[in-house]
Amino acid sequence: MRLPYSWLKELSGIDWSPEETARRLTASGTACVLEMPRPEHFRQVVIGQIIKLERHPNADRLVVTEVNTGDAVHSVICGAPNCANGQKVVLALPGANLKGELTVKPVTMRGVKSAGMICAEDELGISADHSGIMVLDPEAPVGVSAFEYLGLNDPVCNLEITPNRPDCLSALGVARELAVLAGRPFAPAFEPPGESADKVSDYITITIADTQACPRYAARIITNLKVGQSPWWIRRRLLACGLRPINNLVDITNYVMLETGQPLHGFDYDRFGTKEVVVRRARDGEPFTTLDGKEHRLDPTVLLITNGKAGVAAAGVMGGLESEVADTTTTVLLESAYFDPGVIRKSARKLGLSSESSYRFERGADPNGVVRAADRAAVLMTQLAGGKVAAGVADNYARRISPVTISLRPAQVRRISGADIAVPFMEKTLRGLGMEVASGETLSVTVPTYRPDVTREIDLVEEVTRIYGLDSIPVSRRNSGPLYTPTHRHHTIKDDIRNILTGMGFEETMGTGMAHADRQLRIDPGLDPIRITNGLSDEYGVMRTRLLYSLLLSGGNNIRHRNVDLAIFEVGKVYLRGDKEPFEPEYVGVLLTGKPDGVYWKGKSFASDLFELKGVLAALTEGLSLEPASLHLEPAPGYDPAQSVVIRCGEKVVGRGGRVDRRIARLFDIKQDCYAAELELTALLAAEKPRKPFVPLPKFPASARDLAVIVDNPVTADEVLTEIKTVGGELVESASLFDLFTGEPVPAGKKSLAFSISYRSAEKTLEDEEVDRVHGRIVEYLGRKFKARLRE
Amino acid sequence: MQIILDELGRLETETVRQIAEAGTLETLEELRVGVLGKKGRLTAILRGLKDLTVDQKRDVGGRANQLKTKLEDLIVSRREELMGASSEAGLIDITLPGRPLRYGHRHLVTVVMDQIIDIFQRMGFEIADGPDIETDYYNFSALNFPPDHPARDEQDTFYVEGDRLLRTHTSGVQVREFEKRRPPVKIIAPGLVFRNEAVNTRAHCVFHQVEGFYVDTDVSFSDLKGVLEAFVYEFFGPGVEMRYRPSFFPFTEPSAEVDIRCFLCGGKGCQVCKHEGWLEILGSGMIDPAVFKNVGYDSERVSGFAFGMGVERTAMLRYQVNDIRLLFENDIRFIRQIR
């Protein structure tokens, strides 16, 4: 909310600078940012009076005026439709630099000289209005700086009011805060309006059908009104608060709302239709047109103000078009009511409308402040629109809302704050906030109804501490709490994974957890994703069911930027439908594409492939101390059926991977092969090897032998290796494939596999003969089992 | 015999010169084999001694052995020299790139999240987490957000099928942990949160939060200030000026937003602090008795504080990232800049 500094200063009586005011408000919970005046934008901008006005000889739409600024008369051309002789106007003279953007210079327009510019509000930066020039009050002093006369030397306090503080949605509310902060008394004076001989009861009666939704409805009748422009001081304040001035009657209701926080509504009494106000729920399908011209079909969520026959206003939200105050209005039915916050909130939502009025009612107006606000508006209508106020207030207070009384134990303030706040300070603060305080061992505090947020002792604790100042509470530098706080493996494993994968050159990416439904389903048609029912866009339409989605999204983003060589990983949740509630397993996913190792002048660089992926998985599982990973060809959704694998650690399935299905990669603008794997964290945790005692290092030397065999293509390396180990028994310490060769001289349909075998005994140094014997047995056995032939 | 001695003399002169001239270990080894090896020249001479008399043997043998020792010593020391500076000196272009070994980077959010978590773990906070897909109860009701209250508007919510929502804050973990534990409870809960807002440079519909809370028999706002000061001093630097602005969160009372002096302009006002001189870094407060009531804690016996901070925001401040979308686009050129 925006409020001019001068208004707050006037109401609170403080003598703080704007900066100090903003600082104190911020430190007590009403965040305030100042918008400072810009005098440089009003240099050479003065008040003038049009003393002569003639048609421009060469232009139909222009007039040539003479503007008197006291010490001189300036000839100025004006194109505004509302320009008239005798008006007091704002004149920008040559040299002015309006809004810091527009420099005014003497010009010649169609042969006539113009020595300045008569300004519209938007040109001065006061509002967005460019419908015509700004016309000032007749008593505006000619020759005076517009900056000062218009009160533009006044900073505006831009206030952030938290939803619990409806009282601060008003100048008086914020002024009360300032007064209590300054330790000043605060008792705003209200004068009741002088009343005429007419009786309000002759004009209107009020019936409330739903007293839960509308505990109180009050009205005043003001007659003999003359609609016109409001005086500048009201318009200036409305503009500073961000409201558009309309006419004196509407402006007064808005002004009093800004001043008191009580939304008011003025009906044109002559067009109201009847002599009764009936407040009731709207009927299903009941039509109603709000004053913005929108037609609505209502239902009972909307509380309706009616004239007993039809709706005249959506209570607390917006008035109706039919009975809106118009230029011809002479009698006003002035509504000042209290509506239930929840009812107005639902009603405003139903109508799809939010107004200054609904904003305040939703947060809570003051049921006991309605008559004062009506009185205040009535006084202004007599003063500024010539109105006469009918005697009495039509006030139906059907469900009384009374102030509550709460006990406050001073010790509780100290217990919660940790500050040694004195009881007199507590009492003074609460009284300053408008509460009644009965002293004693515990304070008995009666809270005014404009503070609906204060209902419990803790609320009073907050009031005292925020005025005391949270910055004044001492800082405790003790550490306390449980001495032992365990770490959890399901957290630390993620750290381990990140260490291992970044160590292997993978960059960590971060997805949003949300996914595009179609693309997600293409990856895994078998998993029906959880849908977001009020999503912003298709991109965030469902929850992701596979980490592969995010990896491909990140991959695509990079490839689009020509980062085509990628090794990335992500650790995160996927979201699956569960039996009773959603299930959110965590995964680690890796993706390789292009040549992430880059080029090397000493040798050729490899493009990522399934075996790089396999190597990564082996290193990852080794780094995590898991059972060794093994890959098994098996189709998996999202991956190319010919190159997809299930990943096991020992016997347990921990994930799947492979070459990403090229059709799916295309959905993410990826036209190069990607290799990815997704591993589930709880499965990885389950595959952790138990901690084993240290195995002593071998005492005796090993003997190495190489073995190259030619076998039929379908024979796998693993089968051969298994046999080598089986046949060699304990003496084979390790065996590894070091070469795979096909083509001449290896016959077609066959391949040569070369293994390096290390023989070692734990008991003795092996004799060459002994090794030869075992090695020979292996050769012989492989020959029989696989029809393998030794390659020379 | 003189012939033999002459030969030894020639061999000595020649070999000593050759040893000195040997430029590589290989040449030196060839030389050694050629002279001292099984079939070497000196070995051959020594072998020829068998035809001589005892006296001659003694004279020539002594001389030959002397020479053998001398040459061996010379070879050893020349070998040492050669090993110290290989022949490739001057032939290497050291500007050639090394073998490319990749080193990856953690995501900015992880880096900052880890730093935050680490600080609080050192203060004795235990890590806990909760589901991202939450119920209204844990995300709102149990945290004292009344139904149909404007406080809910502050957190635009994504709803999912089955009457659930995407959590708008990690504060729901408070309630879940309170239900499982009895005080003292001292926990931080990091995690992903969601807001139904249009994505722009400053706001994303997804971000990470770290929630912290501590409930014990005797916890006050003063203790909250101590913990937050310790965090700020460790994370942003010792002595960084802080301020507490009273604010409103339904689940804490009193509530406070915590600002630090803008570390970019020192408080003079700059673009990052929007010319206010302060940077908002977290929200905090004393846990509302209504929350305790919902989990069966007696607010007369225990009290506690809670705080929560946005990780992306903190990360962006620290690295002066001006567009939050960069964090989720995962361009590796961005990720690689993070240290």
CSV table of N, CA, C and O in Angstrom, one decimal, chain B residues 157-222:
chain,number,residue,atom,x,y,z
B,157,THR,N,-0.2,-22.3,-5.1
B,157,THR,CA,0.0,-23.7,-4.9
B,157,THR,C,-0.3,-24.5,-6.2
B,157,THR,O,-1.4,-24.2,-6.8
B,158,PHE,N,0.5,-25.5,-6.5
B,158,PHE,CA,0.2,-26.4,-7.5
B,158,PHE,C,-0.6,-27.6,-6.8
B,158,PHE,O,-0.1,-28.1,-5.8
B,159,TYR,N,-1.7,-27.9,-7.4
B,159,TYR,CA,-2.4,-29.1,-6.9
B,159,TYR,C,-2.2,-30.3,-7.9
B,159,TYR,O,-2.1,-30.1,-9.1
B,160,VAL,N,-2.2,-31.5,-7.3
B,160,VAL,CA,-2.1,-32.7,-8.1
B,160,VAL,C,-3.3,-33.5,-7.9
B,160,VAL,O,-4.1,-33.3,-6.9
B,161,GLU,N,-3.4,-34.6,-8.7
B,161,GLU,CA,-4.6,-35.5,-8.5
B,161,GLU,C,-4.6,-36.1,-7.1
B,161,GLU,O,-3.5,-36.2,-6.5
B,162,GLY,N,-5.7,-36.5,-6.7
B,162,GLY,CA,-5.8,-37.2,-5.4
B,162,GLY,C,-5.7,-36.3,-4.2
B,162,GLY,O,-5.2,-36.6,-3.2
B,163,ASP,N,-6.2,-35.0,-4.4
B,163,ASP,CA,-6.4,-34.1,-3.2
B,163,ASP,C,-5.0,-33.8,-2.6
B,163,ASP,O,-4.9,-33.6,-1.4
B,164,ARG,N,-4.0,-33.8,-3.4
B,164,ARG,CA,-2.7,-33.5,-2.8
B,164,ARG,C,-2.1,-32.3,-3.6
B,164,ARG,O,-2.7,-31.8,-4.6
B,165,LEU,N,-1.1,-31.7,-3.0
B,165,LEU,CA,-0.5,-30.6,-3.6
B,165,LEU,C,1.1,-30.7,-3.6
B,165,LEU,O,1.6,-31.6,-3.0
B,166,LEU,N,1.7,-29.9,-4.4
B,166,LEU,CA,3.2,-29.8,-4.4
B,166,LEU,C,3.6,-28.9,-3.2
B,166,LEU,O,3.1,-27.7,-3.2
B,167,ARG,N,4.4,-29.3,-2.3
B,167,ARG,CA,4.6,-28.5,-1.2
B,167,ARG,C,5.2,-27.2,-1.6
B,167,ARG,O,6.0,-27.0,-2.5
B,168,THR,N,4.7,-26.1,-0.9
B,168,THR,CA,5.1,-24.8,-1.2
B,168,THR,C,6.3,-24.3,-0.3
B,168,THR,O,6.8,-23.3,-0.5
B,169,HIS,N,6.6,-25.1,0.7
B,169,HIS,CA,7.7,-24.9,1.5
B,169,HIS,C,8.1,-26.2,2.2
B,169,HIS,O,7.4,-27.2,2.2
B,170,THR,N,9.3,-26.2,2.8
B,170,THR,CA,9.7,-27.4,3.5
B,170,THR,C,9.2,-27.4,4.9
B,170,THR,O,9.6,-28.3,5.7
B,171,SER,N,8.4,-26.5,5.3
B,171,SER,CA,8.0,-26.4,6.7
B,171,SER,C,7.1,-27.6,7.1
B,171,SER,O,7.0,-27.8,8.3
B,172,GLY,N,6.5,-28.2,6.2
B,172,GLY,CA,5.7,-29.4,6.5
B,172,GLY,C,6.5,-30.5,7.2
B,172,GLY,O,6.0,-31.3,8.0
B,173,VAL,N,7.8,-30.5,6.9
B,173,VAL,CA,8.7,-31.5,7.6
B,173,VAL,C,8.7,-31.3,9.1
B,173,VAL,O,8.8,-32.2,9.9
B,174,GLN,N,8.5,-30.0,9.5
B,174,GLN,CA,8.4,-29.8,11.0
B,174,GLN,C,7.3,-30.7,11.6
B,174,GLN,O,7.6,-31.4,12.5
B,175,VAL,N,6.1,-30.6,11.0
B,175,VAL,CA,5.0,-31.3,11.6
B,175,VAL,C,5.3,-32.8,11.5
B,175,VAL,O,5.1,-33.5,12.5
B,176,ARG,N,5.8,-33.3,10.4
B,176,ARG,CA,6.1,-34.7,10.3
B,176,ARG,C,7.1,-35.2,11.3
B,176,ARG,O,6.9,-36.3,11.9
B,177,GLU,N,8.1,-34.4,11.5
B,177,GLU,CA,9.1,-34.8,12.5
B,177,GLU,C,8.6,-34.7,13.9
B,177,GLU,O,8.9,-35.5,14.8
B,178,PHE,N,7.9,-33.6,14.2
B,178,PHE,CA,7.3,-33.5,15.5
B,178,PHE,C,6.4,-34.7,15.9
B,178,PHE,O,6.4,-35.2,17.0
B,179,GLU,N,5.7,-35.2,14.9
B,179,GLU,CA,4.8,-36.3,15.1
B,179,GLU,C,5.6,-37.6,15.5
B,179,GLU,O,5.2,-38.4,16.2
B,180,LYS,N,6.8,-37.6,15.0
B,180,LYS,CA,7.6,-38.8,15.2
B,180,LYS,C,8.5,-38.8,16.4
B,180,LYS,O,9.0,-39.8,16.9
B,181,ARG,N,8.8,-37.6,16.9
B,181,ARG,CA,9.8,-37.4,17.9
B,181,ARG,C,9.2,-36.6,19.1
B,181,ARG,O,8.2,-36.0,19.0
B,182,ARG,N,10.0,-36.7,20.2
B,182,ARG,CA,9.7,-35.8,21.3
B,182,ARG,C,10.9,-34.9,21.5
B,182,ARG,O,12.0,-35.2,21.1
B,183,PRO,N,10.6,-33.7,22.0
B,183,PRO,CA,11.7,-32.7,22.2
B,183,PRO,C,12.8,-33.3,23.1
B,183,PRO,O,12.5,-34.1,24.0
B,184,PRO,N,14.1,-32.9,23.0
B,184,PRO,CA,14.5,-31.9,22.0
B,184,PRO,C,14.6,-32.4,20.6
B,184,PRO,O,14.9,-33.6,20.3
B,185,VAL,N,14.2,-31.6,19.7
B,185,VAL,CA,14.2,-31.8,18.2
B,185,VAL,C,15.0,-30.7,17.6
B,185,VAL,O,14.7,-29.5,17.8
B,186,LYS,N,16.0,-31.1,16.9
B,186,LYS,CA,16.9,-30.0,16.2
B,186,LYS,C,17.2,-30.5,14.8
B,186,LYS,O,18.1,-31.4,14.7
B,187,ILE,N,16.5,-30.0,13.9
B,187,ILE,CA,16.6,-30.6,12.5
B,187,ILE,C,16.7,-29.5,11.4
B,187,ILE,O,16.2,-28.4,11.6
B,188,ILE,N,17.4,-29.9,10.4
B,188,ILE,CA,17.3,-29.1,9.1
B,188,ILE,C,16.7,-30.0,8.1
B,188,ILE,O,17.0,-31.2,8.0
B,189,ALA,N,15.8,-29.4,7.2
B,189,ALA,CA,15.1,-30.2,6.2
B,189,ALA,C,15.4,-29.4,4.9
B,189,ALA,O,14.7,-28.4,4.6
B,190,PRO,N,16.3,-30.0,4.1
B,190,PRO,CA,16.5,-29.4,2.8
B,190,PRO,C,15.6,-30.0,1.8
B,190,PRO,O,15.2,-31.2,1.9
B,191,GLY,N,15.2,-29.3,0.7
B,191,GLY,CA,14.4,-30.0,-0.3
B,191,GLY,C,13.8,-29.0,-1.3
B,191,GLY,O,13.9,-27.8,-1.2
B,192,LEU,N,13.2,-29.7,-2.3
B,192,LEU,CA,12.6,-29.0,-3.4
B,192,LEU,C,11.2,-28.4,-3.0
B,192,LEU,O,10.5,-29.1,-2.3
B,193,VAL,N,10.8,-27.2,-3.4
B,193,VAL,CA,9.5,-26.7,-3.2
B,193,VAL,C,9.0,-26.1,-4.5
B,193,VAL,O,9.7,-25.8,-5.4
B,194,PHE,N,7.7,-25.9,-4.5
B,194,PHE,CA,7.0,-25.5,-5.8
B,194,PHE,C,6.1,-24.4,-5.5
B,194,PHE,O,5.4,-24.3,-4.5
B,195,ARG,N,6.1,-23.4,-6.5
B,195,ARG,CA,5.1,-22.3,-6.4
B,195,ARG,C,4.5,-22.1,-7.8
B,195,ARG,O,5.2,-22.1,-8.8
B,196,ASN,N,3.2,-22.0,-7.8
B,196,ASN,CA,2.5,-21.9,-9.1
B,196,ASN,C,2.6,-20.4,-9.5
B,196,ASN,O,1.7,-19.7,-9.5
B,197,GLU,N,3.8,-20.1,-10.0
B,197,GLU,CA,4.0,-18.7,-10.5
B,197,GLU,C,4.7,-18.8,-11.9
B,197,GLU,O,5.4,-19.8,-12.2
B,198,ALA,N,4.4,-17.8,-12.6
B,198,ALA,CA,5.1,-17.7,-14.0
B,198,ALA,C,6.6,-17.6,-13.8
B,198,ALA,O,7.1,-16.9,-12.9
B,199,VAL,N,7.3,-18.3,-14.6
B,199,VAL,CA,8.8,-18.3,-14.5
B,199,VAL,C,9.3,-17.1,-15.2
B,199,VAL,O,8.9,-16.7,-16.3
B,200,ASN,N,10.2,-16.3,-14.5
B,200,ASN,CA,10.9,-15.2,-15.1
B,200,ASN,C,12.3,-15.1,-14.5
B,200,ASN,O,12.7,-16.1,-13.9
B,201,THR,N,13.0,-14.0,-14.8
B,201,THR,CA,14.4,-14.0,-14.4
B,201,THR,C,14.5,-14.1,-12.8
B,201,THR,O,15.5,-14.6,-12.4
B,202,ARG,N,13.6,-13.6,-12.1
B,202,ARG,CA,13.7,-13.6,-10.7
B,202,ARG,C,13.0,-14.7,-9.9
B,202,ARG,O,13.3,-14.9,-8.7
B,203,ALA,N,12.0,-15.3,-10.6
B,203,ALA,CA,11.2,-16.3,-9.8
B,203,ALA,C,11.0,-17.5,-10.7
B,203,ALA,O,10.9,-17.4,-11.9
B,204,HIS,N,11.1,-18.7,-10.0
B,204,HIS,CA,10.9,-19.9,-10.8
B,204,HIS,C,9.7,-20.7,-10.0
B,204,HIS,O,9.5,-20.4,-8.9
B,205,CYS,N,9.1,-21.6,-10.8
B,205,CYS,CA,8.0,-22.3,-10.1
B,205,CYS,C,8.6,-23.4,-9.2
B,205,CYS,O,7.8,-24.1,-8.5
B,206,VAL,N,9.9,-23.6,-9.3
B,206,VAL,CA,10.5,-24.6,-8.5
B,206,VAL,C,11.8,-24.0,-7.9
B,206,VAL,O,12.5,-23.3,-8.5
B,207,PHE,N,12.0,-24.3,-6.6
B,207,PHE,CA,13.3,-23.9,-6.0
B,207,PHE,C,13.5,-24.8,-4.8
B,207,PHE,O,12.7,-25.6,-4.4
B,208,HIS,N,14.7,-24.6,-4.2
B,208,HIS,CA,15.1,-25.4,-3.0
B,208,HIS,C,15.0,-24.5,-1.8
B,208,HIS,O,15.3,-23.4,-1.8
B,209,GLN,N,14.6,-25.2,-0.7
B,209,GLN,CA,14.6,-24.5,0.6
B,209,GLN,C,15.4,-25.3,1.6
B,209,GLN,O,15.5,-26.5,1.5
B,210,VAL,N,15.9,-24.6,2.6
B,210,VAL,CA,16.4,-25.3,3.8
B,210,VAL,C,15.6,-24.8,4.9
B,210,VAL,O,15.6,-23.6,5.2
B,211,GLU,N,14.9,-25.7,5.6
B,211,GLU,CA,14.1,-25.4,6.8
B,211,GLU,C,14.9,-25.8,8.0
B,211,GLU,O,15.5,-26.9,7.9
B,212,GLY,N,14.9,-25.1,9.0
B,212,GLY,CA,15.6,-25.5,10.2
B,212,GLY,C,14.6,-25.3,11.4
B,212,GLY,O,13.9,-24.3,11.4
B,213,PHE,N,14.7,-26.2,12.4
B,213,PHE,CA,13.9,-25.9,13.6
B,213,PHE,C,14.5,-26.6,14.8
B,213,PHE,O,15.1,-27.6,14.7
B,214,TYR,N,14.2,-26.0,15.9
B,214,TYR,CA,14.8,-26.5,17.2
B,214,TYR,C,13.7,-26.3,18.3
B,214,TYR,O,13.3,-25.1,18.5
B,215,VAL,N,13.3,-27.3,18.9
B,215,VAL,CA,12.4,-27.3,20.0
B,215,VAL,C,13.0,-27.9,21.2
B,215,VAL,O,13.5,-29.0,21.2
B,216,ASP,N,12.9,-27.2,22.3
B,216,ASP,CA,13.4,-27.7,23.6
B,216,ASP,C,12.7,-27.0,24.7
B,216,ASP,O,11.8,-26.3,24.5
B,217,THR,N,13.1,-27.3,25.9
B,217,THR,CA,12.4,-26.8,27.0
B,217,THR,C,12.6,-25.3,27.2
B,217,THR,O,11.8,-24.6,27.8
B,218,ASP,N,13.6,-24.7,26.6
B,218,ASP,CA,14.0,-23.4,27.0
B,218,ASP,C,14.6,-22.6,25.8
B,218,ASP,O,15.7,-22.2,25.8
B,219,VAL,N,13.8,-22.6,24.7
B,219,VAL,CA,14.4,-21.9,23.5
B,219,VAL,C,13.6,-20.6,23.3
B,219,VAL,O,12.4,-20.5,23.3
B,220,SER,N,14.4,-19.6,23.1
B,220,SER,CA,13.8,-18.2,22.9
B,220,SER,C,14.3,-17.6,21.6
B,220,SER,O,15.1,-18.1,20.9
B,221,PHE,N,13.7,-16.5,21.3
B,221,PHE,CA,14.1,-15.7,20.1
B,221,PHE,C,15.6,-15.4,20.1
B,221,PHE,O,16.2,-15.3,19.1
B,222,SER,N,16.0,-15.2,21.3
B,222,SER,CA,17.5,-14.9,21.5
B,222,SER,C,18.3,-16.0,21.0
B,222,SER,O,19.4,-15.8,20.4
